[in-house]
mmCIF file of C-alpha atoms in Angstrom:
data_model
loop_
_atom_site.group_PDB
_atom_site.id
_atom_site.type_symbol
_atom_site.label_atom_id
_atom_site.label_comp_id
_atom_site.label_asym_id
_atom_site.label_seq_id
_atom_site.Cartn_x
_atom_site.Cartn_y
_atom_site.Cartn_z
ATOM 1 C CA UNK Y 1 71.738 -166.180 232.670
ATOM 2 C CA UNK Y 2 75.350 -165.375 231.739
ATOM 3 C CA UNK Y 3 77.565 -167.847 229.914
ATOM 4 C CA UNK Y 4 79.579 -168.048 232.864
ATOM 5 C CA UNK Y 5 76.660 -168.349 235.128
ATOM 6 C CA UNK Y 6 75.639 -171.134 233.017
ATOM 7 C CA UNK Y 7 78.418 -173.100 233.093
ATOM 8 C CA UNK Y 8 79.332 -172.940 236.555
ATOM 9 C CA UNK Y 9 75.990 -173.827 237.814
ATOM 10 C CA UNK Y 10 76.078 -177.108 235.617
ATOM 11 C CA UNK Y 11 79.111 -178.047 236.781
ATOM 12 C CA UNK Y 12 78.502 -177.862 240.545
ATOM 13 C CA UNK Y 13 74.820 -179.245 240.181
ATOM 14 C CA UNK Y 14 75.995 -182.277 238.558
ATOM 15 C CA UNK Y 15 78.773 -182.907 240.058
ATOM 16 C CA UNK Y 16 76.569 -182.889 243.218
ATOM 17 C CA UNK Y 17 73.926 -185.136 241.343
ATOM 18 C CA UNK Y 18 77.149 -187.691 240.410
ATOM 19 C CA UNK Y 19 78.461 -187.542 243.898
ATOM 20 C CA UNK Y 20 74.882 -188.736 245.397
ATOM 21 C CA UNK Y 21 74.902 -191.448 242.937
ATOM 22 C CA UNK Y 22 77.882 -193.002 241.586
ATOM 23 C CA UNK Y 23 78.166 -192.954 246.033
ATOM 24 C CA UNK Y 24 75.093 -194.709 246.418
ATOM 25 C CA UNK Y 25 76.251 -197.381 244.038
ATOM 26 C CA UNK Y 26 79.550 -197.463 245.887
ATOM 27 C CA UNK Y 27 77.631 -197.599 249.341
ATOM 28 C CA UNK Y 28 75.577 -200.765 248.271
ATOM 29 C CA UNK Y 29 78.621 -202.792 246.424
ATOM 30 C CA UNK Y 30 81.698 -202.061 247.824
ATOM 31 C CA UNK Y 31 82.764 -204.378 250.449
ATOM 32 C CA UNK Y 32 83.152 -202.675 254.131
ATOM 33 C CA UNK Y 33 80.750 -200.622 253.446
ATOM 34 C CA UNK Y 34 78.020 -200.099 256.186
ATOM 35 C CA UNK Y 35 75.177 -199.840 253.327
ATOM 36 C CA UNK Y 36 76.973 -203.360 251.360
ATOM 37 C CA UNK Y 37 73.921 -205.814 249.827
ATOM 38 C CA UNK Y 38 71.468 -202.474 250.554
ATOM 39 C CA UNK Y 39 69.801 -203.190 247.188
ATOM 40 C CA UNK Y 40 68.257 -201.398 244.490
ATOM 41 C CA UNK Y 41 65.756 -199.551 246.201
ATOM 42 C CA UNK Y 42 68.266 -197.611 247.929
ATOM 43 C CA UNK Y 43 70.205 -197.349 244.507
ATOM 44 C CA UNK Y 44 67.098 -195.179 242.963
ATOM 45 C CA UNK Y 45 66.166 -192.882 245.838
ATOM 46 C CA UNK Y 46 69.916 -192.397 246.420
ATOM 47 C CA UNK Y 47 70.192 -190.958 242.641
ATOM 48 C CA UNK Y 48 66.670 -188.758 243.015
ATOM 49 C CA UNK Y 49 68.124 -187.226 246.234
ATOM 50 C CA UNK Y 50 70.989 -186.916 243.929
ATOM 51 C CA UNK Y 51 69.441 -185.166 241.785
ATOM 52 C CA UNK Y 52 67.350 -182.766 244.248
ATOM 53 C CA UNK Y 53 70.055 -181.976 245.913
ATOM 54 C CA UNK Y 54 71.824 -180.806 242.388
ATOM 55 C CA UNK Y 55 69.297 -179.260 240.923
ATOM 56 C CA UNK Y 56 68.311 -176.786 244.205
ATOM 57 C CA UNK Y 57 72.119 -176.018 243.822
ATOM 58 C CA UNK Y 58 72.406 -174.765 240.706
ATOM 59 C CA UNK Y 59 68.848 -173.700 239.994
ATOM 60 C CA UNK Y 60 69.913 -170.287 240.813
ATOM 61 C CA UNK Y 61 72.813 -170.272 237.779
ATOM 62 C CA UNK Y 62 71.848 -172.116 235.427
ATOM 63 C CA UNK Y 63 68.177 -173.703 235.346
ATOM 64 C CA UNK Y 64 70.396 -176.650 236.564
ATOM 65 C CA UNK Y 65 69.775 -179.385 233.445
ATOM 66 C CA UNK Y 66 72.322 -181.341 234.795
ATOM 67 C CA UNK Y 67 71.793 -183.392 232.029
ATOM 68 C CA UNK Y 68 72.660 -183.110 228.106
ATOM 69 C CA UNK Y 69 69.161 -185.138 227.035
ATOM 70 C CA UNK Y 70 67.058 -182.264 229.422
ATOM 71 C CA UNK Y 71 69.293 -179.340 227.501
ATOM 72 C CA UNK Y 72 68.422 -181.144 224.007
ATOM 73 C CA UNK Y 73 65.076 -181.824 224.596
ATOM 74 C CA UNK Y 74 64.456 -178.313 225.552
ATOM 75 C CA UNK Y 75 66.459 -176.766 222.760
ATOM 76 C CA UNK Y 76 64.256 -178.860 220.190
ATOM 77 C CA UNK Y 77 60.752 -177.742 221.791
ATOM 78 C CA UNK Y 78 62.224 -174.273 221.987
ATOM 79 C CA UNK Y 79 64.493 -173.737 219.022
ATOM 80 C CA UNK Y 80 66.927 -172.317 221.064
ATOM 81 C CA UNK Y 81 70.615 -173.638 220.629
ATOM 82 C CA UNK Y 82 72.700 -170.956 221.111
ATOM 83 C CA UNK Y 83 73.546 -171.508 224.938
ATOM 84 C CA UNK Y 84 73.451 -175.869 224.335
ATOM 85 C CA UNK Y 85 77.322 -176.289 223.874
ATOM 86 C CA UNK Y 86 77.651 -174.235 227.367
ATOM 87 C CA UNK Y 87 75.411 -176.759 229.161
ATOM 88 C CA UNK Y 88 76.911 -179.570 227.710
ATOM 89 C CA UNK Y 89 80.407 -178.710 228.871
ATOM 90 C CA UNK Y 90 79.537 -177.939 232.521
ATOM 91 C CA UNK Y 91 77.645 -181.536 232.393
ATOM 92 C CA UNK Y 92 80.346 -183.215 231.160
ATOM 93 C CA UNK Y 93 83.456 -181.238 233.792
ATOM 94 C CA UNK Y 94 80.568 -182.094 237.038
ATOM 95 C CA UNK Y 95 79.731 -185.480 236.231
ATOM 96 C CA UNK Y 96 83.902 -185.972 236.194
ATOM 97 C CA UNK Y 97 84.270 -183.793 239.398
ATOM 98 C CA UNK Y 98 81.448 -186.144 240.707
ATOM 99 C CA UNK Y 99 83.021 -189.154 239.936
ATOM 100 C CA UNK Y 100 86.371 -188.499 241.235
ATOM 101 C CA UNK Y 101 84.679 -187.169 244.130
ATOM 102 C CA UNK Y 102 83.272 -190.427 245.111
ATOM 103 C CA UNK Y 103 86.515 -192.345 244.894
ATOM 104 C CA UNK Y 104 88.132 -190.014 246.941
ATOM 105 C CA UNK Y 105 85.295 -190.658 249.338
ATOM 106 C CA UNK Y 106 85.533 -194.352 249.164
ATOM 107 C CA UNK Y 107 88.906 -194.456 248.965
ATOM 108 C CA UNK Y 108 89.883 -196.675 251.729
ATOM 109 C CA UNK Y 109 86.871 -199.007 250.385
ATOM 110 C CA UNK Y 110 88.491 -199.334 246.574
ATOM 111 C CA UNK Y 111 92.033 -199.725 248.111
ATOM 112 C CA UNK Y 112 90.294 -202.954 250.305
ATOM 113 C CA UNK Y 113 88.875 -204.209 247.168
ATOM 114 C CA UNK Y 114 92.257 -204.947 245.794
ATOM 115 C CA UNK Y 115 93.043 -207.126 248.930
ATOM 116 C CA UNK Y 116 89.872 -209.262 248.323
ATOM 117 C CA UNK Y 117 89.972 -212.658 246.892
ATOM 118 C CA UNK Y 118 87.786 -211.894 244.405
ATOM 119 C CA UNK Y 119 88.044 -207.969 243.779
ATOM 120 C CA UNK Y 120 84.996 -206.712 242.526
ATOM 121 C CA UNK Y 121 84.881 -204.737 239.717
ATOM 122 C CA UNK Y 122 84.063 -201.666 239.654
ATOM 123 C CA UNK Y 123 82.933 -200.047 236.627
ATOM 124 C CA UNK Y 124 79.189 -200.604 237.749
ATOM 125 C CA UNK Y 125 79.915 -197.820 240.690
ATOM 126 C CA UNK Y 126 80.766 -195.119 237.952
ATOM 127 C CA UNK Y 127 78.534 -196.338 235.041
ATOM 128 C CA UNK Y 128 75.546 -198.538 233.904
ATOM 129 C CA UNK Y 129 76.331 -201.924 232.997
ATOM 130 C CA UNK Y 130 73.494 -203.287 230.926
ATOM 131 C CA UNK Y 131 72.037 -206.879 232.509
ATOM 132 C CA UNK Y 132 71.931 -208.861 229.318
ATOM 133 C CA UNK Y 133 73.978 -207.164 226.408
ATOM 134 C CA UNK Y 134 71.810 -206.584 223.294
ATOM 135 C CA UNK Y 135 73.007 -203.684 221.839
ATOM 136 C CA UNK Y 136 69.059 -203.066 220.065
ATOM 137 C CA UNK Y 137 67.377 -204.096 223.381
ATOM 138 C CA UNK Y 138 69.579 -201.429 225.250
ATOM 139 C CA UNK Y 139 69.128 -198.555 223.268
ATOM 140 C CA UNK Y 140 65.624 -199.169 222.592
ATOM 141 C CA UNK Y 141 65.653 -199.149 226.896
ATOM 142 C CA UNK Y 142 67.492 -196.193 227.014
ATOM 143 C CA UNK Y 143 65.380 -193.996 224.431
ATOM 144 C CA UNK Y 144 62.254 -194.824 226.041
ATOM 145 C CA UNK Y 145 63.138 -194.205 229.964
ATOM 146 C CA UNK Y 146 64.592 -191.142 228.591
ATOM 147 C CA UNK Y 147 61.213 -189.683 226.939
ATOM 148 C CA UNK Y 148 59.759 -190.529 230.369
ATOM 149 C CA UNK Y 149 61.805 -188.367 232.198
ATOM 150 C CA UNK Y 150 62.085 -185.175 229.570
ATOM 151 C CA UNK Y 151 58.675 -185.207 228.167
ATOM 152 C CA UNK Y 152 56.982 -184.930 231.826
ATOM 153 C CA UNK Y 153 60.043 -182.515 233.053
ATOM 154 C CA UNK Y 154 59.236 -180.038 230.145
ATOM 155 C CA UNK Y 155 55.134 -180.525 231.134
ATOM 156 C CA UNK Y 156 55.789 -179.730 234.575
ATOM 157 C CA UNK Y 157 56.961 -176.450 233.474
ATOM 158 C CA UNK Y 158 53.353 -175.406 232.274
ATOM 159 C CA UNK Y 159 51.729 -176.428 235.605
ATOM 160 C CA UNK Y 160 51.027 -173.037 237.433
ATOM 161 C CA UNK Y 161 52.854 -172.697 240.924
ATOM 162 C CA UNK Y 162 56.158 -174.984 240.710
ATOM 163 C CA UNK Y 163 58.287 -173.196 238.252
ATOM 164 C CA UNK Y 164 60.728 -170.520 238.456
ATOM 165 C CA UNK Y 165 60.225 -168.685 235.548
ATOM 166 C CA UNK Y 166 59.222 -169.388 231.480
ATOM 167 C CA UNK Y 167 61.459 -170.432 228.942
ATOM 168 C CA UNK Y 168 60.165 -169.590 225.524
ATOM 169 C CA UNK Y 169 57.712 -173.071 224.424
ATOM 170 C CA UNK Y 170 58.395 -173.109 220.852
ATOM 171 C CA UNK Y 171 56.291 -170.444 220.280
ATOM 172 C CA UNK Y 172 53.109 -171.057 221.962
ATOM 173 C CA UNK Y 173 53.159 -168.097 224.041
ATOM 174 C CA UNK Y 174 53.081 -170.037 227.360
ATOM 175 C CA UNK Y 175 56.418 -170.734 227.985
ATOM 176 C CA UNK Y 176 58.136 -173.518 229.584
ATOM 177 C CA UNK Y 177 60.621 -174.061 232.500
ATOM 178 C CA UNK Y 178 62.764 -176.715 233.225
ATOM 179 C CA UNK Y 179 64.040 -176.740 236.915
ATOM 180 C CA UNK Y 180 62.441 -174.592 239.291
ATOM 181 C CA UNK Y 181 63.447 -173.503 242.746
ATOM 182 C CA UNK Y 182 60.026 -174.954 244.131
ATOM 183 C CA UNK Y 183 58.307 -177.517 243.896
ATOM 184 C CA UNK Y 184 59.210 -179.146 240.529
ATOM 185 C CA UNK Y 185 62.753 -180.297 241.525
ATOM 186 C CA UNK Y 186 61.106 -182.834 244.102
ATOM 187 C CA UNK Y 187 58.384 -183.528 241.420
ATOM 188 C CA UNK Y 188 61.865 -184.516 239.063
ATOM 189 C CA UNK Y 189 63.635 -186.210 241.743
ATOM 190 C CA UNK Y 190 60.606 -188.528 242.608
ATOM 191 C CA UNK Y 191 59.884 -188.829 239.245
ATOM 192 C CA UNK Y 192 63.936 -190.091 238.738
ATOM 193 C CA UNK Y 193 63.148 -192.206 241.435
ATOM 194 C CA UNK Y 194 60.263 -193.711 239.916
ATOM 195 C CA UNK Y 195 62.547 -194.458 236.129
ATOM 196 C CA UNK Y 196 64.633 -196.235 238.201
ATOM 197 C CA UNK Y 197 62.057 -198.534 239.888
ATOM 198 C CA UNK Y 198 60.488 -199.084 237.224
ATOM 199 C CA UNK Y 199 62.665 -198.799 234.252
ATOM 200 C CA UNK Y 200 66.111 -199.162 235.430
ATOM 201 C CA UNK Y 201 66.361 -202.875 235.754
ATOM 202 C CA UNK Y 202 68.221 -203.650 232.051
ATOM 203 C CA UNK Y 203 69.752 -201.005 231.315
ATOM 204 C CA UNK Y 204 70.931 -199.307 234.631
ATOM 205 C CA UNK Y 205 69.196 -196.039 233.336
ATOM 206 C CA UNK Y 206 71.140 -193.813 232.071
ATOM 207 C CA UNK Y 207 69.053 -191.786 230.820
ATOM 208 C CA UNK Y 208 71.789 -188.651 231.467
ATOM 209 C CA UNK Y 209 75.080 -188.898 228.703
ATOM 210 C CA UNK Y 210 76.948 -187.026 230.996
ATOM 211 C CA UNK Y 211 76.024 -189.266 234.072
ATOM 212 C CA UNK Y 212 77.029 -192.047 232.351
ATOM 213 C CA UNK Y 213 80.176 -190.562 230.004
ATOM 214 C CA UNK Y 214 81.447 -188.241 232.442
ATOM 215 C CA UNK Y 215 81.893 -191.156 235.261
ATOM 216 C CA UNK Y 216 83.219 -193.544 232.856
ATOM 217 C CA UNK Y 217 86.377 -191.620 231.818
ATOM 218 C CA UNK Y 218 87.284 -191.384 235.474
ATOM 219 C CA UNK Y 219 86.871 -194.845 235.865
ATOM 220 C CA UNK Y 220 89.657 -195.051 233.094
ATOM 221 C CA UNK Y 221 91.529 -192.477 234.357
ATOM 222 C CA UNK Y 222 91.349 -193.277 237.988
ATOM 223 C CA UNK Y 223 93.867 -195.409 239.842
ATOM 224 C CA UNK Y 224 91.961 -197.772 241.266
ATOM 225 C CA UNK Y 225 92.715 -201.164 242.052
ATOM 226 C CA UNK Y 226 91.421 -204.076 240.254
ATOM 227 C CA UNK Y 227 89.114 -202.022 238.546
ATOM 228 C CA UNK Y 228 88.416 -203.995 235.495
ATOM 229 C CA UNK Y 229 87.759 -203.044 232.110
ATOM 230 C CA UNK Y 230 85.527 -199.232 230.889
ATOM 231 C CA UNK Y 231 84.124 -201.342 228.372
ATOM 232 C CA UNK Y 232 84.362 -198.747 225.708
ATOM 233 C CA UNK Y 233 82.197 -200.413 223.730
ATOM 234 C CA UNK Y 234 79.028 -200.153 225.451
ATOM 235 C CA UNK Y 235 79.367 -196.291 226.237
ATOM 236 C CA UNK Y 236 78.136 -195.285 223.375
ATOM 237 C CA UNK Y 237 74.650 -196.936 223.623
ATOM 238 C CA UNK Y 238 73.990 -194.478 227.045
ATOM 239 C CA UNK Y 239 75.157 -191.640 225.200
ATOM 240 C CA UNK Y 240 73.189 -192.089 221.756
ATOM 241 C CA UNK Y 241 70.024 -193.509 223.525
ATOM 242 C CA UNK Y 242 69.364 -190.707 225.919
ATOM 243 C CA UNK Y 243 70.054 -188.060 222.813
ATOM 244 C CA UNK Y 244 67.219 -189.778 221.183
ATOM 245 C CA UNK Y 245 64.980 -190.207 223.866
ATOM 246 C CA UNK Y 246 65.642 -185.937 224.335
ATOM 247 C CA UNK Y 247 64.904 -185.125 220.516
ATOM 248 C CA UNK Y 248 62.183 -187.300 220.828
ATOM 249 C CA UNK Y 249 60.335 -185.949 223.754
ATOM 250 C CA UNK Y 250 60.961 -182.527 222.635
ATOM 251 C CA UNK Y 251 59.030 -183.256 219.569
ATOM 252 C CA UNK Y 252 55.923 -184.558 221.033
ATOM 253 C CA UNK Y 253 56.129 -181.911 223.528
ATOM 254 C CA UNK Y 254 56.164 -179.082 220.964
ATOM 255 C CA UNK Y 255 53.255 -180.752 218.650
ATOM 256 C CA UNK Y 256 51.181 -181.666 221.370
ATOM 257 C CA UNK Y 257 51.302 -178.932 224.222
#
């Protein structure tokens, strides 16, 4: 894959992925919205279709990541960081793209939130919000629903028949893949779905520093009405956690596989 190849393909896979679901969270909370009050449910498949729908996209170019905690965990198990920095920088352009994507989408529906009453805000649309603010509690959250997502991604890669191609495996000889263009990107979209079932419900999962950093700083930089506060001080905790989780996952993955 060339560098260019490589960054392009991140940037238009996740800016699909953050399309799908920083929409899906505007769908079921802004008001005049046909999908309003649709409920969490909706919330997770709309993200894994998010993140189908990405990934098929930019499998192609780049592998499609989509995500820095999938690029570090694989760089760990592999000891390959020369082409990181690329993927992290198309991540971080997409999930803006994404982001101001969906405003421009729900436009009309953010302008009608500043006529409310009670405006809602809005920072929940664009990034996670933890449900009870424990700074130790949230991170912990974050680090563990991200080893569920990387450590089974990079084991799907040594299953025979839903993988592209190998990516060196730290030296075993097998090889690993990430994203495939068969079956393994519905395997990872289910299996998002399935984090954010099961695992979402304090944190917001993350589990993606780009979904969540990317978003954010158009939520800043947006006009939107009424849109409340980017509480700064949280963002680091989706960032940092996720990292973790990555390094993590890649480590177990390399000793044990």
């Amino acid at each position: 894959m060339s560098n260019g190849d490589i960054v392009t393909g991140e940037v238009i896979g996740t800016a699909i992925l953050i399309l799908f679901g920083a929409g899906v969270c505007a769908a079921v909370t802004l008001n005049h919205s046909k999908a309003k009050s649709a409920g969490w449910i909706v919330i997770a498949f709309g993200w894994g279709f998010g993140v189908m729908a990405g990934a098929y996209t930019a499998a192609p170019l780049s592998g499609a990541h989509l995500n820095p905690a999938v690029t570090v965990g694989v760089a760990v198990d592999t000891g390959d960081w020369d082409k990181v920095p690329l993927y992290l920088l198309g991540q971080l352009i997409g999930a803006v793209i994404g982001a101001v994507l969906c405003w421009a989408l729900y436009y009309a529906q953010f302008a009608a939130n500043a006529d409310e009453r009670n405006a809602l805000p809005t920072l929940g649309i664009f990034s996670t919000v933890p449900e009870i603010r424990n700074p130790v509690a949230n991170l912990l959250t974050e680090i563990i629903a991200t080893v569920a997502l990387v450590l089974p991604l990079l084991a799907f890669g040594r299953v025979d028949g839903i993988g592209i191609g190998p990516v060196d495996g730290g030296g075993s000889g097998d090889g690993t893949v990430i994203y495939g263009s068969g079956l393994s990107v519905l395997l990872v979209a289910f299996l998002v779905v399935g984090i954010g079932l099961s695992l979402g419900g304090p944190t917001g999962y993350a589990i993606n520093p780009a979904r969540d950093l990317g978003p954010r700083l158009a939520h800043a930089l947006l006009p939107i009405p009424h849109k409340g506060t980017s509480d700064w001080g949280y963002a680091w905790i989706p960032v940092v956690g996720p990292l973790i989780g990555a390094v993590l996952a890649g480590l177990v993955f390399n000793a044990a596989f």
